Short mmCIF file of C-alpha atoms and ligand atoms in Angstrom, two decimals:
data_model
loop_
_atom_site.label_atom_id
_atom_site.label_comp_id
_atom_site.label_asym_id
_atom_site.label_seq_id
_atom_site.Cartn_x
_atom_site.Cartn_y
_atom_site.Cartn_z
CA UNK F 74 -212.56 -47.22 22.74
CA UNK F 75 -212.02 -49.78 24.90
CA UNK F 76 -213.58 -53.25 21.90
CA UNK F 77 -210.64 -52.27 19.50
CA UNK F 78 -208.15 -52.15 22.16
CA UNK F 79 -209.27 -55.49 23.82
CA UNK F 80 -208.66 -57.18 20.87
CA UNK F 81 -205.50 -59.53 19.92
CA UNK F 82 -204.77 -57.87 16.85
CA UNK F 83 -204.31 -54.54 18.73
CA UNK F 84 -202.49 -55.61 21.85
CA UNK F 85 -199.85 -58.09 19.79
CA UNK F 86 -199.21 -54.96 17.94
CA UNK F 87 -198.59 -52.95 20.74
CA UNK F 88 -196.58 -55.55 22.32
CA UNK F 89 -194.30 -55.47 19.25
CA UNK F 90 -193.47 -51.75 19.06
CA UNK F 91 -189.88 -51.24 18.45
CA UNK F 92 -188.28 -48.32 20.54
CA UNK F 93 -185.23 -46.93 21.73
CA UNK F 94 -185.62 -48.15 25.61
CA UNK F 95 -186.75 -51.54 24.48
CA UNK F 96 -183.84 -52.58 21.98
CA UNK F 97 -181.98 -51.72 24.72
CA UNK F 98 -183.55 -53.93 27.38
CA UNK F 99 -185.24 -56.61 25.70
CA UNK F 100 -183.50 -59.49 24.61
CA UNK F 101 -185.29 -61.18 21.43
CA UNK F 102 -186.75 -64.85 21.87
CA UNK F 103 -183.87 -67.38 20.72
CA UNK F 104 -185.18 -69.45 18.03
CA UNK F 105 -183.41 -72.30 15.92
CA UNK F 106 -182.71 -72.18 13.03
CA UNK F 107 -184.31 -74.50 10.29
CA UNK F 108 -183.71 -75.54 7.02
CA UNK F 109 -183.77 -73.25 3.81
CA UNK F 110 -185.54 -75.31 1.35
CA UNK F 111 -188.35 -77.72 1.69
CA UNK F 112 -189.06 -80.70 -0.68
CA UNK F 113 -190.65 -83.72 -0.73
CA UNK F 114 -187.53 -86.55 -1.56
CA UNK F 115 -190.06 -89.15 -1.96
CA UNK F 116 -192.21 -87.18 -4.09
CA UNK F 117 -192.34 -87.54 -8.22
CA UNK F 118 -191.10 -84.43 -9.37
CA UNK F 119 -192.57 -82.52 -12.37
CA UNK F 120 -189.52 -79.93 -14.33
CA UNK F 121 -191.58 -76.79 -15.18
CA UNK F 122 -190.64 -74.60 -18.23
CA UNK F 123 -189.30 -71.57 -18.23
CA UNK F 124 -190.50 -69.83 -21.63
CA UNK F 125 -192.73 -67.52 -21.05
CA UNK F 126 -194.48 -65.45 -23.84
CA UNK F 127 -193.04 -62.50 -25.66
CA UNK F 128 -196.53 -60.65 -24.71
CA UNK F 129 -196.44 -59.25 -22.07
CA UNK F 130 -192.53 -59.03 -21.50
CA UNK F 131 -192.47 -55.37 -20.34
CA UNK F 132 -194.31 -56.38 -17.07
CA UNK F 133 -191.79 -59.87 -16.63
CA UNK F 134 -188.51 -57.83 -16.87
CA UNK F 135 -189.75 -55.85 -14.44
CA UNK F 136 -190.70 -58.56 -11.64
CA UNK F 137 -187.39 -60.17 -13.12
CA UNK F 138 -185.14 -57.05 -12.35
CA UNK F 139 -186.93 -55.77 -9.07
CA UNK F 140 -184.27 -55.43 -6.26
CA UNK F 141 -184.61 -53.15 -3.21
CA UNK F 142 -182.69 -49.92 -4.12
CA UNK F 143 -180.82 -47.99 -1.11
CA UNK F 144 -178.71 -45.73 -3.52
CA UNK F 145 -180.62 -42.78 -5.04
CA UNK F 146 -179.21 -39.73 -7.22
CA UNK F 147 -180.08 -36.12 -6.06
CA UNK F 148 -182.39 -35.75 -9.09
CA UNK F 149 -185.98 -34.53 -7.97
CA UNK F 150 -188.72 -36.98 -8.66
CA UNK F 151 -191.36 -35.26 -11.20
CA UNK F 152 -194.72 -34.78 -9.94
CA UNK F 153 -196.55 -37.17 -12.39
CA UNK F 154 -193.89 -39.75 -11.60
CA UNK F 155 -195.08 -38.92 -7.76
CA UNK F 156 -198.77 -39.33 -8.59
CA UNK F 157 -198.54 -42.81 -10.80
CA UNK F 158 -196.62 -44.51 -8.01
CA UNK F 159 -199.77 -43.54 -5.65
CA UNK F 160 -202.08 -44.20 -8.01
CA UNK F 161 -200.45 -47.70 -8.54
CA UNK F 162 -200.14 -48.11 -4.92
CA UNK F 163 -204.04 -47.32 -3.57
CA UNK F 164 -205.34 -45.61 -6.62
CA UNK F 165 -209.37 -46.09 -7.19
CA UNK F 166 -210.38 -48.05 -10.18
CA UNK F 167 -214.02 -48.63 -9.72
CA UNK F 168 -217.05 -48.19 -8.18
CA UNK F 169 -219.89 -51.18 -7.58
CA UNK F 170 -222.29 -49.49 -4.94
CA UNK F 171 -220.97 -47.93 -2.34
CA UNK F 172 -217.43 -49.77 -2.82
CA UNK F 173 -214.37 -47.88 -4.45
CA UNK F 174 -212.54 -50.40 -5.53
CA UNK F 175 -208.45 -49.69 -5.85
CA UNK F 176 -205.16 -50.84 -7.52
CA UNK F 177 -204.55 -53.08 -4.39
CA UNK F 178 -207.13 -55.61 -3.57
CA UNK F 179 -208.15 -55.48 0.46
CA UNK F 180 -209.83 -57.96 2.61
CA UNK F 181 -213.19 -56.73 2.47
CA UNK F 182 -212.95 -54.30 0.18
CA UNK F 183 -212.10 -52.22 3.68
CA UNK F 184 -208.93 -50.64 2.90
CA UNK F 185 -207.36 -49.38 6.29
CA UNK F 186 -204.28 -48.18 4.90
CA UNK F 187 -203.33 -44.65 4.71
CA UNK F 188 -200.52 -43.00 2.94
CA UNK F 189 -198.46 -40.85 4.35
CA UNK F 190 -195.14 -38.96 2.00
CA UNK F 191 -191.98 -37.73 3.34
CA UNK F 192 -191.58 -35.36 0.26
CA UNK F 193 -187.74 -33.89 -0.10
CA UNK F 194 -187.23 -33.40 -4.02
CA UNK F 195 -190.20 -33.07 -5.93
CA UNK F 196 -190.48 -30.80 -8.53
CA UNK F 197 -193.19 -28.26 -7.62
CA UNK F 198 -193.57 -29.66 -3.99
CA UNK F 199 -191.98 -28.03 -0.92
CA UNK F 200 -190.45 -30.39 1.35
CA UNK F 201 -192.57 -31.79 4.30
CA UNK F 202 -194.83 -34.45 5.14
CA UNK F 203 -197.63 -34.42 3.30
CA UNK F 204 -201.22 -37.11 3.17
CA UNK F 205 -202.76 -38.73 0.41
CA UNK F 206 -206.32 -38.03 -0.25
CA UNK F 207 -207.14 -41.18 -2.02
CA UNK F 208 -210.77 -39.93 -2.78
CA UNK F 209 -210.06 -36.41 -4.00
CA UNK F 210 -206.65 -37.87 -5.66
CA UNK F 211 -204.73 -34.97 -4.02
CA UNK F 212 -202.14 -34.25 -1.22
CA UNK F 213 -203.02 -32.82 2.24
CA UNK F 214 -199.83 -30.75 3.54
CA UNK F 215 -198.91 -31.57 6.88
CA UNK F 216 -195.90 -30.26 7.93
CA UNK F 217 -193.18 -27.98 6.77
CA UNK F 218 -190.10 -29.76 8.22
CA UNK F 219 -187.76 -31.43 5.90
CA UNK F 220 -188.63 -34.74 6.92
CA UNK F 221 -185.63 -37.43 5.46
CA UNK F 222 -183.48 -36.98 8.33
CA UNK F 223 -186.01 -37.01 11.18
CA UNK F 224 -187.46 -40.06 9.38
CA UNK F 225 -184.07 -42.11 9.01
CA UNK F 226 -183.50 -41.37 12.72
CA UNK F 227 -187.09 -42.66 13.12
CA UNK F 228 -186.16 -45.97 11.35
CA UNK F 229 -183.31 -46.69 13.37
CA UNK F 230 -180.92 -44.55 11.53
CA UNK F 231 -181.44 -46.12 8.33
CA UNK F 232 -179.05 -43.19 6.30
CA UNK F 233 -180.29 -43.85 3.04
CA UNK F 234 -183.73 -42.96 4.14
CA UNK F 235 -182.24 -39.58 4.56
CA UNK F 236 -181.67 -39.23 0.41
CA UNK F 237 -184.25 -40.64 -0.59
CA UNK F 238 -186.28 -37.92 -2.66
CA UNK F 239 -189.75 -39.64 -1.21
CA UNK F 240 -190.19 -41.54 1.02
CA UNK F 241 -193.84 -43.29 1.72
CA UNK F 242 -195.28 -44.12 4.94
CA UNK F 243 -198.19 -46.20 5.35
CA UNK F 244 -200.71 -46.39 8.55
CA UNK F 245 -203.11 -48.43 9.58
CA UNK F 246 -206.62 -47.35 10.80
CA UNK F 247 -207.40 -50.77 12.45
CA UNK F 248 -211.06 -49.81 13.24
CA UNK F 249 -211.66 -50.35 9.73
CA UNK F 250 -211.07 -53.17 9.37
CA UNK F 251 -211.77 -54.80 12.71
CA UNK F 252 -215.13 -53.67 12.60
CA UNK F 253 -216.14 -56.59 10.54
CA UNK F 254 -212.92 -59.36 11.20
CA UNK F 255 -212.44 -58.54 15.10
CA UNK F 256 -209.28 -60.42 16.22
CA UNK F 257 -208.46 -62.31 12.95
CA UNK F 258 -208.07 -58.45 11.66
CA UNK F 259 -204.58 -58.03 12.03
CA UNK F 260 -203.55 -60.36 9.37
CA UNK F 261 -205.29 -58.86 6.83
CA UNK F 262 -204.46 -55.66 7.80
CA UNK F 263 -200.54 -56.78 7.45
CA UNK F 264 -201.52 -58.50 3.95
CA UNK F 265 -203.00 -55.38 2.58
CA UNK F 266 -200.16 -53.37 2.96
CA UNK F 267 -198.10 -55.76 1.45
CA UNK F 268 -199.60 -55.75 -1.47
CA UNK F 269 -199.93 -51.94 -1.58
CA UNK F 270 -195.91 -51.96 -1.17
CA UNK F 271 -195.50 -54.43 -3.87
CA UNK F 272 -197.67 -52.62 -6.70
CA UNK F 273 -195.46 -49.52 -5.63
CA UNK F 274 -191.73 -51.31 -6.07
CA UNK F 275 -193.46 -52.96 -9.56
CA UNK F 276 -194.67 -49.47 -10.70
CA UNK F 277 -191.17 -47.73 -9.28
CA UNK F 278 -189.47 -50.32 -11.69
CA UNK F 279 -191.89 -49.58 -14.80
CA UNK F 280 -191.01 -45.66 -14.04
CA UNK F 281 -187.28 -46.82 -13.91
CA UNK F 282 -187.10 -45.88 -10.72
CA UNK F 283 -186.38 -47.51 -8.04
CA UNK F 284 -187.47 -48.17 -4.08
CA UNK F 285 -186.98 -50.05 -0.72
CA UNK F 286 -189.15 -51.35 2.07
CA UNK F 287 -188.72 -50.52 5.22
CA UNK F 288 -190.32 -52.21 8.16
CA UNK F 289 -187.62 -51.37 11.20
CA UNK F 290 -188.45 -48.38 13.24
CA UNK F 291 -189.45 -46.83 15.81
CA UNK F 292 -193.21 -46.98 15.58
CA UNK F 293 -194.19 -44.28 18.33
CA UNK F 294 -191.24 -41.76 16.26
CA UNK F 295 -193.16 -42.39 13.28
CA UNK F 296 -195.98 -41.99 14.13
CA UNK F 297 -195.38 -38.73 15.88
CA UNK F 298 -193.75 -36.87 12.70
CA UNK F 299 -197.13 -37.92 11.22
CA UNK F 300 -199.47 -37.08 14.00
CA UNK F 301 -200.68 -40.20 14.27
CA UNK F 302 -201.57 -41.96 17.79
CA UNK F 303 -200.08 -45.30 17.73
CA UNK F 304 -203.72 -46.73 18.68
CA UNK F 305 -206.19 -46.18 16.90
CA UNK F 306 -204.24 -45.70 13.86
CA UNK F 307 -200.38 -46.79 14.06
CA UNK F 308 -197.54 -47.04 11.27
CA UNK F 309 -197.24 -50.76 9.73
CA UNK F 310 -194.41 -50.37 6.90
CA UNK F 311 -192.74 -47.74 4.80
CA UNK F 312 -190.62 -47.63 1.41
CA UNK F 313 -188.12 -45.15 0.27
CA UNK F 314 -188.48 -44.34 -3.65
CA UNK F 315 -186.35 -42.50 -6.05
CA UNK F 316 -183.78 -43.04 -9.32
CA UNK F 317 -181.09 -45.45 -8.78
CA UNK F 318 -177.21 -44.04 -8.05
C1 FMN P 445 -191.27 -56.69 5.40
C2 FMN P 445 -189.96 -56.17 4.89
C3 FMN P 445 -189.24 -55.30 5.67
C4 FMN P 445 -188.03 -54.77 5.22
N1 FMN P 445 -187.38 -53.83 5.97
C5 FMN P 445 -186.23 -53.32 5.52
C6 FMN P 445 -185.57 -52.30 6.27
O1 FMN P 445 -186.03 -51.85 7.31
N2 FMN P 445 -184.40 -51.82 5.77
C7 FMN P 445 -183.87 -52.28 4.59
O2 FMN P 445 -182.80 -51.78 4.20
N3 FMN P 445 -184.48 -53.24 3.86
C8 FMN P 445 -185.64 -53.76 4.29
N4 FMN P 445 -186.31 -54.70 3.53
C9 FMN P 445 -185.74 -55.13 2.24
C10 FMN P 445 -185.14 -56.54 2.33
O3 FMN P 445 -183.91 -56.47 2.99
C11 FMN P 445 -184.97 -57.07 0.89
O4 FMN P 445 -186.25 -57.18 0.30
C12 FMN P 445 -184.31 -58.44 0.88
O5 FMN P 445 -182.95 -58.33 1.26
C13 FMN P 445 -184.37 -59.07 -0.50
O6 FMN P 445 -183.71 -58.26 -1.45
P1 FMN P 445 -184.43 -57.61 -2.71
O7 FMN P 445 -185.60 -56.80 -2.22
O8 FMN P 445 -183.38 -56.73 -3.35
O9 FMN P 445 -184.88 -58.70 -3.61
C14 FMN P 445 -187.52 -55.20 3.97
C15 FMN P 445 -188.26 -56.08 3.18
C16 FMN P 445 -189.47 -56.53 3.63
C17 FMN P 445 -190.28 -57.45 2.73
#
């Protein structure tokens, strides 16, 4: 296929795979620092309020109290908890033609994200890594392994990975999206998931749970416990979910 694989999108992503051999002999660019902040000294400043109405206050505390959790307690996520946070991730909310719109907004209305979970304690799941069928709002069982430790070695031995009960993994099936924004893809690609990651920590919180995104490993590991080729359709970002310790 060679179009996709011509493009910038797809060879800056390449270029940018994190693995074992080149931590070890690639030094990264050295770039100076800059400041923190930015304002305008010169500029009249306006002071903004901080009341905000008692509507609506549910949804505030939890955008006020989101932190990334890396602590989780051996309890076994229930299934329904399971299938809100993937609904509120890339859950379908409408239909206008032949567009199924989601929870997420994508540019394009393309969605090239998959989801992928690393399932350890779920009540009524066995462990293993198992797909998201966004369509048919049910999960594809891939693999039988117990995946957290495989996983955390994947993401550069991040242990807490490990204990997580879930852990999501999200891919990206550039074609998708590329079909239609060619090199300028890539950015939206990296938005989307974003946003998917986001409506999962906000819906985590509203569950009282908890989560963490994870963006440093070892994308060709990943993307073998998943099956995935690292070409046409590559891991972008993960999270690790469960109750806080
Ligand atoms: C793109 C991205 C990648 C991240 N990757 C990791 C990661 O690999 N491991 C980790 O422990 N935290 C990771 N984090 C979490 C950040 O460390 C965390 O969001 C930041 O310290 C701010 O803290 P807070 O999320 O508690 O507000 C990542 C966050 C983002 C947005």
């Amino acid at each position: 296929m060679p179009e996709l694989r011509e493009s910038l999108g797809h060879r800056y992503l390449q270029a940018t795979k994190c693995s074992r051999e080149g931590r070890e002999r690639q030094a990264p660019p050295v770039i100076q620092r800059t400041e923190r902040w930015k304002t305008y000294p010169e500029a009249e400043k306006v002071k903004l309020p901080r009341t905000w109405p008692e509507q609506g206050a549910d949804f505030l505390s939890i955008l006020q109290h989101r932190r990334s959790v890396r602590d989780f307690v051996a309890k076994p996520m229930s299934l329904e908890e399971l299938a809100l946070l993937l609904w509120a991730s890339q859950g379908i909310t409408g239909q206008v033609g032949s567009f199924f719109f989601r929870t997420a907004p994508s540019a394009g209305a393309l969605y090239p994200m998959e989801t992928y979970l690393a399932i350890q304690r779920v009540d009524g799941l066995d462990p293993g890594i198992y797909h998201f069928d966004v369509q048919g709002f049910r999960l594809e069982r891939l693999s039988v392994l117990s995946p957290g430790q495989p996983l955390a070695d994947a993401c550069l031995g991040q242990g807490f990975m490990a204990q997580a009960p879930v852990n999501f993994i999200w891919t990206a099936i550039f074609r998708r999206n590329m079909v239609k924004y060619g090199h300028r893809g890539l950015r939206y690609i990296l938005l989307d998931a974003g946003h998917i990651c986001q409506n999962l920590l906000l819906a985590a919180g509203f569950l009282g749970l908890g989560g963490c995104p994870v963006a440093a490993f070892f994308d060709d590991e990943v993307n073998g416990l998943l099956g995935v080729d690292g070409q046409e359709e590559s891991v972008l970002y993960l999270a690790s979910l469960g109750r806080k310790g």
